[in-house]
PDB file of C-alpha atoms in Angstrom:
ATOM      1  CA  UNK Y   2     173.460 118.838 157.722  1.00 69.00           C
ATOM      2  CA  UNK Y   3     171.860 115.400 157.623  1.00 69.00           C
ATOM      3  CA  UNK Y   4     170.415 112.704 159.865  1.00 68.00           C
ATOM      4  CA  UNK Y   5     173.148 110.260 160.995  1.00 70.00           C
ATOM      5  CA  UNK Y   6     172.271 106.610 160.168  1.00 67.00           C
ATOM      6  CA  UNK Y   7     172.377 105.654 163.854  1.00 68.00           C
ATOM      7  CA  UNK Y   8     170.251 108.590 164.999  1.00 66.00           C
ATOM      8  CA  UNK Y   9     167.427 107.826 167.429  1.00 60.00           C
ATOM      9  CA  UNK Y  10     166.046 111.379 167.525  1.00 60.00           C
ATOM     10  CA  UNK Y  11     165.917 112.329 163.833  1.00 58.00           C
ATOM     11  CA  UNK Y  12     167.919 115.493 164.554  1.00 64.00           C
ATOM     12  CA  UNK Y  13     170.132 116.679 161.706  1.00 67.00           C
ATOM     13  CA  UNK Y  14     173.812 117.054 162.464  1.00 74.00           C
ATOM     14  CA  UNK Y  15     176.588 119.006 160.811  1.00 78.00           C
ATOM     15  CA  UNK Y  16     179.055 116.930 158.843  1.00 78.00           C
ATOM     16  CA  UNK Y  17     181.771 117.089 156.193  1.00 80.00           C
ATOM     17  CA  UNK Y  18     182.169 114.661 153.289  1.00 77.00           C
ATOM     18  CA  UNK Y  19     185.703 113.245 153.582  1.00 80.00           C
ATOM     19  CA  UNK Y  20     185.485 110.743 150.709  1.00 77.00           C
ATOM     20  CA  UNK Y  21     183.001 110.098 147.907  1.00 69.00           C
ATOM     21  CA  UNK Y  22     182.468 107.190 145.532  1.00 69.00           C
ATOM     22  CA  UNK Y  23     179.843 106.116 143.016  1.00 66.00           C
ATOM     23  CA  UNK Y  24     177.711 104.340 145.598  1.00 69.00           C
ATOM     24  CA  UNK Y  25     178.719 105.704 148.993  1.00 73.00           C
ATOM     25  CA  UNK Y  26     180.203 108.658 150.852  1.00 74.00           C
ATOM     26  CA  UNK Y  27     182.175 108.991 154.085  1.00 80.00           C
ATOM     27  CA  UNK Y  28     180.925 111.694 156.470  1.00 80.00           C
ATOM     28  CA  UNK Y  29     182.868 113.145 159.389  1.00 83.00           C
ATOM     29  CA  UNK Y  30     180.329 114.337 161.959  1.00 81.00           C
ATOM     30  CA  UNK Y  31     180.941 117.640 163.724  1.00 80.00           C
ATOM     31  CA  UNK Y  32     179.501 118.751 167.039  1.00 75.00           C
ATOM     32  CA  UNK Y  33     179.532 122.065 168.901  1.00 66.00           C
ATOM     33  CA  UNK Y  34     182.095 122.459 171.618  1.00 59.00           C
ATOM     34  CA  UNK Y  35     181.478 123.989 175.019  1.00 54.00           C
ATOM     35  CA  UNK Y  36     182.189 127.493 173.682  1.00 52.00           C
ATOM     36  CA  UNK Y  37     179.300 127.506 171.153  1.00 52.00           C
ATOM     37  CA  UNK Y  38     179.159 127.942 167.358  1.00 51.00           C
ATOM     38  CA  UNK Y  39     182.792 129.014 167.005  1.00 56.00           C
ATOM     39  CA  UNK Y  40     184.038 125.980 168.901  1.00 56.00           C
ATOM     40  CA  UNK Y  41     183.550 122.766 166.893  1.00 67.00           C
ATOM     41  CA  UNK Y  42     185.074 119.307 167.181  1.00 70.00           C
ATOM     42  CA  UNK Y  43     184.930 116.030 165.256  1.00 70.00           C
ATOM     43  CA  UNK Y  44     182.597 113.303 166.498  1.00 75.00           C
ATOM     44  CA  UNK Y  45     182.916 109.986 164.679  1.00 76.00           C
ATOM     45  CA  UNK Y  46     182.614 109.051 161.014  1.00 78.00           C
ATOM     46  CA  UNK Y  47     180.082 107.008 159.026  1.00 75.00           C
ATOM     47  CA  UNK Y  48     180.071 105.500 155.547  1.00 75.00           C
ATOM     48  CA  UNK Y  49     176.657 106.134 153.988  1.00 66.00           C
ATOM     49  CA  UNK Y  50     175.219 104.203 151.046  1.00 65.00           C
ATOM     50  CA  UNK Y  51     173.788 106.640 148.523  1.00 54.00           C
ATOM     51  CA  UNK Y  52     170.994 104.249 147.514  1.00 52.00           C
ATOM     52  CA  UNK Y  53     169.405 104.962 150.904  1.00 48.00           C
ATOM     53  CA  UNK Y  54     168.668 108.464 149.551  1.00 44.00           C
ATOM     54  CA  UNK Y  55     166.845 107.215 146.463  1.00 41.00           C
ATOM     55  CA  UNK Y  56     164.380 109.824 145.177  1.00 37.00           C
ATOM     56  CA  UNK Y  57     166.047 112.762 146.902  1.00 36.00           C
ATOM     57  CA  UNK Y  58     167.863 115.600 145.143  1.00 31.00           C
ATOM     58  CA  UNK Y  59     171.173 114.733 146.845  1.00 35.00           C
ATOM     59  CA  UNK Y  60     172.366 112.966 149.988  1.00 34.00           C
ATOM     60  CA  UNK Y  61     172.889 116.349 151.634  1.00 36.00           C
ATOM     61  CA  UNK Y  62     169.581 117.130 153.318  1.00 38.00           C
ATOM     62  CA  UNK Y  63     170.036 120.868 153.591  1.00 38.00           C
ATOM     63  CA  UNK Y  64     172.237 123.768 154.564  1.00 38.00           C
ATOM     64  CA  UNK Y  65     170.645 124.011 158.013  1.00 41.00           C
ATOM     65  CA  UNK Y  66     168.890 121.859 160.621  1.00 45.00           C
ATOM     66  CA  UNK Y  67     165.564 122.638 158.944  1.00 47.00           C
ATOM     67  CA  UNK Y  68     163.789 120.885 156.081  1.00 56.00           C
ATOM     68  CA  UNK Y  69     164.724 120.995 152.422  1.00 64.00           C
ATOM     69  CA  UNK Y  70     162.786 123.443 150.231  1.00 73.00           C
ATOM     70  CA  UNK Y  71     161.970 121.774 146.897  1.00 79.00           C
ATOM     71  CA  UNK Y  72     160.879 124.505 144.503  1.00 85.00           C
ATOM     72  CA  UNK Y  73     161.074 125.258 140.732  1.00 86.00           C
ATOM     73  CA  UNK Y  74     162.615 128.693 141.419  1.00 85.00           C
ATOM     74  CA  UNK Y  75     165.207 127.502 143.987  1.00 82.00           C
ATOM     75  CA  UNK Y  76     168.241 125.361 143.232  1.00 77.00           C
ATOM     76  CA  UNK Y  77     169.341 122.487 145.485  1.00 67.00           C
ATOM     77  CA  UNK Y  78     171.228 124.945 147.709  1.00 66.00           C
ATOM     78  CA  UNK Y  79     168.105 127.090 148.175  1.00 70.00           C
ATOM     79  CA  UNK Y  80     169.357 129.936 145.954  1.00 76.00           C
ATOM     80  CA  UNK Y  81     167.318 132.033 143.488  1.00 78.00           C
ATOM     81  CA  UNK Y  82     168.505 133.082 140.047  1.00 78.00           C
ATOM     82  CA  UNK Y  83     169.556 136.686 140.684  1.00 74.00           C
ATOM     83  CA  UNK Y  84     168.829 138.086 137.210  1.00 79.00           C
ATOM     84  CA  UNK Y  85     165.413 139.342 138.308  1.00 73.00           C
ATOM     85  CA  UNK Y  86     167.037 141.644 140.850  1.00 73.00           C
ATOM     86  CA  UNK Y  87     170.259 142.329 138.922  1.00 74.00           C
ATOM     87  CA  UNK Y  88     168.589 143.377 135.646  1.00 73.00           C
ATOM     88  CA  UNK Y  89     166.142 145.738 137.373  1.00 71.00           C
ATOM     89  CA  UNK Y  90     168.586 147.113 139.930  1.00 75.00           C
ATOM     90  CA  UNK Y  91     168.404 150.827 140.700  1.00 75.00           C
ATOM     91  CA  UNK Y  92     169.326 153.078 143.646  1.00 77.00           C
ATOM     92  CA  UNK Y  93     165.754 153.117 144.932  1.00 73.00           C
ATOM     93  CA  UNK Y  94     165.789 149.348 145.555  1.00 74.00           C
ATOM     94  CA  UNK Y  95     165.679 148.403 149.245  1.00 77.00           C
ATOM     95  CA  UNK Y  96     165.872 145.177 151.192  1.00 78.00           C
ATOM     96  CA  UNK Y  97     162.054 145.143 151.086  1.00 80.00           C
ATOM     97  CA  UNK Y  98     162.228 144.854 147.296  1.00 78.00           C
ATOM     98  CA  UNK Y  99     164.474 141.802 147.608  1.00 79.00           C
ATOM     99  CA  UNK Y 100     162.192 140.270 150.236  1.00 81.00           C
ATOM    100  CA  UNK Y 101     159.143 140.932 148.035  1.00 82.00           C
ATOM    101  CA  UNK Y 102     160.934 139.172 145.175  1.00 81.00           C
ATOM    102  CA  UNK Y 103     161.618 136.116 147.352  1.00 80.00           C
ATOM    103  CA  UNK Y 104     158.074 136.171 148.788  1.00 80.00           C
ATOM    104  CA  UNK Y 105     156.524 136.255 145.319  1.00 81.00           C
ATOM    105  CA  UNK Y 106     158.708 133.397 144.097  1.00 79.00           C
ATOM    106  CA  UNK Y 107     157.945 131.110 147.026  1.00 74.00           C
ATOM    107  CA  UNK Y 108     154.237 131.944 147.321  1.00 75.00           C
ATOM    108  CA  UNK Y 109     153.495 131.537 143.601  1.00 76.00           C
ATOM    109  CA  UNK Y 110     155.621 128.692 142.165  1.00 77.00           C
ATOM    110  CA  UNK Y 111     155.768 128.234 138.420  1.00 75.00           C
ATOM    111  CA  UNK Y 112     157.507 125.870 136.024  1.00 73.00           C
ATOM    112  CA  UNK Y 113     158.090 128.547 133.373  1.00 80.00           C
ATOM    113  CA  UNK Y 114     160.429 131.540 133.124  1.00 82.00           C
ATOM    114  CA  UNK Y 115     158.754 134.940 132.879  1.00 83.00           C
ATOM    115  CA  UNK Y 116     158.025 138.401 134.247  1.00 86.00           C
ATOM    116  CA  UNK Y 117     155.903 138.971 137.345  1.00 82.00           C
ATOM    117  CA  UNK Y 118     154.808 142.097 139.273  1.00 83.00           C
ATOM    118  CA  UNK Y 119     156.747 142.662 142.515  1.00 80.00           C
ATOM    119  CA  UNK Y 120     155.118 143.180 144.892  1.00 78.00           C
ATOM    120  CA  UNK Y 121     151.936 141.550 143.622  1.00 76.00           C
ATOM    121  CA  UNK Y 122     149.562 144.029 141.997  1.00 78.00           C
ATOM    122  CA  UNK Y 123     152.237 146.646 141.324  1.00 81.00           C
ATOM    123  CA  UNK Y 124     153.446 147.906 137.942  1.00 82.00           C
ATOM    124  CA  UNK Y 125     157.064 146.903 138.697  1.00 80.00           C
ATOM    125  CA  UNK Y 126     157.816 143.622 136.911  1.00 83.00           C
ATOM    126  CA  UNK Y 127     160.814 141.417 137.586  1.00 83.00           C
ATOM    127  CA  UNK Y 128     162.163 138.309 135.865  1.00 84.00           C
ATOM    128  CA  UNK Y 129     161.775 134.885 137.493  1.00 85.00           C
ATOM    129  CA  UNK Y 130     163.894 131.981 136.222  1.00 86.00           C
ATOM    130  CA  UNK Y 131     163.396 128.285 136.916  1.00 87.00           C
ATOM    131  CA  UNK Y 132     166.574 126.670 138.232  1.00 85.00           C
ATOM    132  CA  UNK Y 133     165.388 123.264 139.439  1.00 85.00           C
ATOM    133  CA  UNK Y 134     164.482 121.011 136.442  1.00 86.00           C
ATOM    134  CA  UNK Y 135     163.250 118.174 138.657  1.00 84.00           C
ATOM    135  CA  UNK Y 136     160.843 120.421 140.553  1.00 85.00           C
ATOM    136  CA  UNK Y 137     159.622 121.908 137.248  1.00 87.00           C
ATOM    137  CA  UNK Y 138     158.803 118.461 135.881  1.00 87.00           C
ATOM    138  CA  UNK Y 139     156.953 117.512 139.051  1.00 85.00           C
ATOM    139  CA  UNK Y 140     155.060 120.836 138.972  1.00 87.00           C
ATOM    140  CA  UNK Y 141     153.923 120.200 135.378  1.00 87.00           C
ATOM    141  CA  UNK Y 142     152.883 116.648 136.308  1.00 85.00           C
ATOM    142  CA  UNK Y 143     150.810 117.927 139.235  1.00 83.00           C
ATOM    143  CA  UNK Y 144     152.998 116.116 141.777  1.00 80.00           C
ATOM    144  CA  UNK Y 145     155.109 119.007 143.073  1.00 83.00           C
ATOM    145  CA  UNK Y 146     153.026 120.058 146.104  1.00 77.00           C
ATOM    146  CA  UNK Y 147     152.952 116.554 147.588  1.00 69.00           C
ATOM    147  CA  UNK Y 148     156.654 115.959 146.949  1.00 74.00           C
ATOM    148  CA  UNK Y 149     157.655 119.387 148.294  1.00 77.00           C
ATOM    149  CA  UNK Y 150     155.750 118.751 151.527  1.00 67.00           C
ATOM    150  CA  UNK Y 151     157.294 115.283 151.893  1.00 64.00           C
ATOM    151  CA  UNK Y 152     160.825 116.579 151.327  1.00 66.00           C
ATOM    152  CA  UNK Y 153     160.362 119.408 153.829  1.00 65.00           C
ATOM    153  CA  UNK Y 154     158.787 117.366 156.619  1.00 54.00           C
ATOM    154  CA  UNK Y 155     159.779 113.724 156.197  1.00 45.00           C
ATOM    155  CA  UNK Y 156     163.282 113.482 154.713  1.00 47.00           C
ATOM    156  CA  UNK Y 157     165.032 110.366 155.982  1.00 51.00           C
ATOM    157  CA  UNK Y 158     161.989 109.311 157.973  1.00 58.00           C
ATOM    158  CA  UNK Y 159     161.440 112.473 160.045  1.00 68.00           C
ATOM    159  CA  UNK Y 160     157.642 112.786 160.045  1.00 74.00           C
ATOM    160  CA  UNK Y 161     155.421 115.658 161.236  1.00 80.00           C
ATOM    161  CA  UNK Y 162     153.297 115.074 164.329  1.00 86.00           C
ATOM    162  CA  UNK Y 163     150.619 117.640 165.211  1.00 90.00           C
ATOM    163  CA  UNK Y 164     150.220 118.126 168.958  1.00 93.00           C
ATOM    164  CA  UNK Y 165     147.678 119.974 171.084  1.00 92.00           C
ATOM    165  CA  UNK Y 166     147.309 120.174 174.859  1.00 92.00           C
ATOM    166  CA  UNK Y 167     144.484 120.622 177.337  1.00 90.00           C
ATOM    167  CA  UNK Y 168     144.435 120.914 181.115  1.00 87.00           C
ATOM    168  CA  UNK Y 169     143.074 118.001 183.127  1.00 79.00           C
ATOM    169  CA  UNK Y 170     140.655 118.262 186.026  1.00 72.00           C
ATOM    170  CA  UNK Y 171     143.275 116.980 188.457  1.00 60.00           C
ATOM    171  CA  UNK Y 172     144.904 119.649 190.614  1.00 64.00           C
ATOM    172  CA  UNK Y 173     148.435 118.300 190.200  1.00 76.00           C
ATOM    173  CA  UNK Y 174     149.095 120.450 187.120  1.00 81.00           C
ATOM    174  CA  UNK Y 175     148.945 117.574 184.652  1.00 88.00           C
ATOM    175  CA  UNK Y 176     147.763 117.997 181.077  1.00 91.00           C
ATOM    176  CA  UNK Y 177     146.717 115.786 178.179  1.00 92.00           C
ATOM    177  CA  UNK Y 178     148.751 115.920 174.955  1.00 93.00           C
ATOM    178  CA  UNK Y 179     146.846 114.751 171.878  1.00 94.00           C
ATOM    179  CA  UNK Y 180     148.960 113.633 168.924  1.00 93.00           C
ATOM    180  CA  UNK Y 181     147.585 113.467 165.384  1.00 90.00           C
ATOM    181  CA  UNK Y 182     148.891 113.057 161.849  1.00 83.00           C
ATOM    182  CA  UNK Y 183     148.673 115.877 159.284  1.00 76.00           C
ATOM    183  CA  UNK Y 184     145.501 114.196 158.024  1.00 73.00           C
ATOM    184  CA  UNK Y 185     143.927 114.518 161.493  1.00 81.00           C
ATOM    185  CA  UNK Y 186     144.157 110.840 162.478  1.00 86.00           C
ATOM    186  CA  UNK Y 187     144.642 110.461 166.214  1.00 90.00           C
ATOM    187  CA  UNK Y 188     147.848 108.547 166.930  1.00 91.00           C
ATOM    188  CA  UNK Y 189     147.820 108.672 170.711  1.00 92.00           C
ATOM    189  CA  UNK Y 190     147.510 110.678 173.921  1.00 93.00           C
ATOM    190  CA  UNK Y 191     150.124 111.405 176.571  1.00 93.00           C
ATOM    191  CA  UNK Y 192     149.543 112.642 180.115  1.00 92.00           C
ATOM    192  CA  UNK Y 193     152.307 114.906 181.448  1.00 91.00           C
ATOM    193  CA  UNK Y 194     153.055 117.524 184.068  1.00 91.00           C
ATOM    194  CA  UNK Y 195     152.520 120.926 182.403  1.00 90.00           C
ATOM    195  CA  UNK Y 196     155.716 122.150 184.116  1.00 90.00           C
ATOM    196  CA  UNK Y 197     157.797 119.661 182.143  1.00 92.00           C
ATOM    197  CA  UNK Y 198     159.712 121.058 179.176  1.00 91.00           C
ATOM    198  CA  UNK Y 199     159.069 120.517 175.479  1.00 90.00           C
ATOM    199  CA  UNK Y 200     162.290 118.509 175.436  1.00 87.00           C
ATOM    200  CA  UNK Y 201     160.708 116.128 177.954  1.00 91.00           C
ATOM    201  CA  UNK Y 202     157.615 115.904 175.749  1.00 92.00           C
ATOM    202  CA  UNK Y 203     159.746 115.103 172.690  1.00 88.00           C
ATOM    203  CA  UNK Y 204     161.327 112.176 174.545  1.00 86.00           C
ATOM    204  CA  UNK Y 205     157.910 110.861 175.624  1.00 90.00           C
ATOM    205  CA  UNK Y 206     156.583 111.116 172.078  1.00 89.00           C
ATOM    206  CA  UNK Y 207     159.558 109.276 170.554  1.00 82.00           C
ATOM    207  CA  UNK Y 208     159.031 106.469 173.091  1.00 85.00           C
ATOM    208  CA  UNK Y 209     155.230 106.193 173.186  1.00 89.00           C
ATOM    209  CA  UNK Y 210     153.817 107.214 169.790  1.00 88.00           C
ATOM    210  CA  UNK Y 211     154.410 104.391 167.278  1.00 83.00           C
ATOM    211  CA  UNK Y 212     155.899 105.128 163.865  1.00 77.00           C
ATOM    212  CA  UNK Y 213     155.890 103.300 160.560  1.00 69.00           C
ATOM    213  CA  UNK Y 214     158.858 101.025 159.906  1.00 61.00           C
ATOM    214  CA  UNK Y 215     160.376 103.588 157.540  1.00 56.00           C
ATOM    215  CA  UNK Y 216     160.272 106.338 160.170  1.00 60.00           C
ATOM    216  CA  UNK Y 217     163.170 107.568 162.279  1.00 62.00           C
ATOM    217  CA  UNK Y 218     161.627 110.225 164.515  1.00 69.00           C
ATOM    218  CA  UNK Y 219     158.697 112.594 164.917  1.00 80.00           C
ATOM    219  CA  UNK Y 220     158.950 116.321 164.202  1.00 80.00           C
ATOM    220  CA  UNK Y 221     156.523 118.151 166.499  1.00 86.00           C
ATOM    221  CA  UNK Y 222     154.177 120.667 164.865  1.00 87.00           C
ATOM    222  CA  UNK Y 223     152.404 123.112 167.204  1.00 89.00           C
ATOM    223  CA  UNK Y 224     148.760 124.219 166.773  1.00 88.00           C
ATOM    224  CA  UNK Y 225     149.859 127.420 164.983  1.00 84.00           C
ATOM    225  CA  UNK Y 226     151.736 125.361 162.376  1.00 81.00           C
ATOM    226  CA  UNK Y 227     155.212 126.162 163.743  1.00 81.00           C
ATOM    227  CA  UNK Y 228     157.790 123.505 164.555  1.00 81.00           C
ATOM    228  CA  UNK Y 229     159.567 123.388 167.901  1.00 80.00           C
ATOM    229  CA  UNK Y 230     162.693 125.530 167.551  1.00 75.00           C
ATOM    230  CA  UNK Y 231     165.770 125.197 169.738  1.00 70.00           C
ATOM    231  CA  UNK Y 232     164.742 128.124 171.977  1.00 75.00           C
ATOM    232  CA  UNK Y 233     161.315 126.543 172.633  1.00 82.00           C
ATOM    233  CA  UNK Y 234     162.626 123.107 173.618  1.00 80.00           C
ATOM    234  CA  UNK Y 235     163.466 124.260 177.154  1.00 85.00           C
ATOM    235  CA  UNK Y 236     160.232 126.109 177.871  1.00 89.00           C
ATOM    236  CA  UNK Y 237     157.460 124.464 179.849  1.00 91.00           C
ATOM    237  CA  UNK Y 238     154.575 122.703 178.123  1.00 92.00           C
ATOM    238  CA  UNK Y 239     152.124 124.937 179.974  1.00 90.00           C
ATOM    239  CA  UNK Y 240     153.700 128.135 178.658  1.00 91.00           C
ATOM    240  CA  UNK Y 241     153.845 126.844 175.058  1.00 91.00           C
ATOM    241  CA  UNK Y 242     150.171 125.814 175.023  1.00 91.00           C
ATOM    242  CA  UNK Y 243     148.921 128.633 177.265  1.00 88.00           C
ATOM    243  CA  UNK Y 244     147.608 126.267 179.939  1.00 83.00           C
ATOM    244  CA  UNK Y 245     146.405 127.865 183.165  1.00 68.00           C
TER     245      UNK Y 245
END
């Protein structure tokens, strides 16, 4: 999944690499058919210059529509080293043990291999192995947190935009959408009907809130820190922000 070069929305799209060279790759884009996930069809092809992905782990932006997780304990496909679970495996292990292992790894990154209690504070220790050399180096240099955030939120120019909404005094059901950067800088305000959908708001934001030249599209971040998922895009603004 990656952002097509001609994208105007910043949405990642499924694709397959049909040819690869030293400096560029050819990608066949794939879209969902009318029957859903099991019905897919080809939709155009692009040749992408790899230099446009300078500084990224690889030109593939992720295995899903979501951001890339850049972490010392996760490889570029988002997979843990399984020795911590495999070497300590026993019949009493449950899915909660595996989830606790993953939670501990993600919550407490490290650039060194070693044993760690799972869950935290318990006497059960499991092995954690670093599998991403680049992330380890950045962690040791004190640069990992900033780079990890940038790779998750702003790959290929998709930048986070924090939005909040408040009702207006008018009786026509309109509301005011305030847009700010992660640093809290106000970037603009938009007045909309609270019965409009989040998809409508996304279109207004892409048109009216200016971006830097390197940007492609905004990624909306709600007040609770969540991003707008596919099932929220068609709900009304009023219901998302609890406007009455």
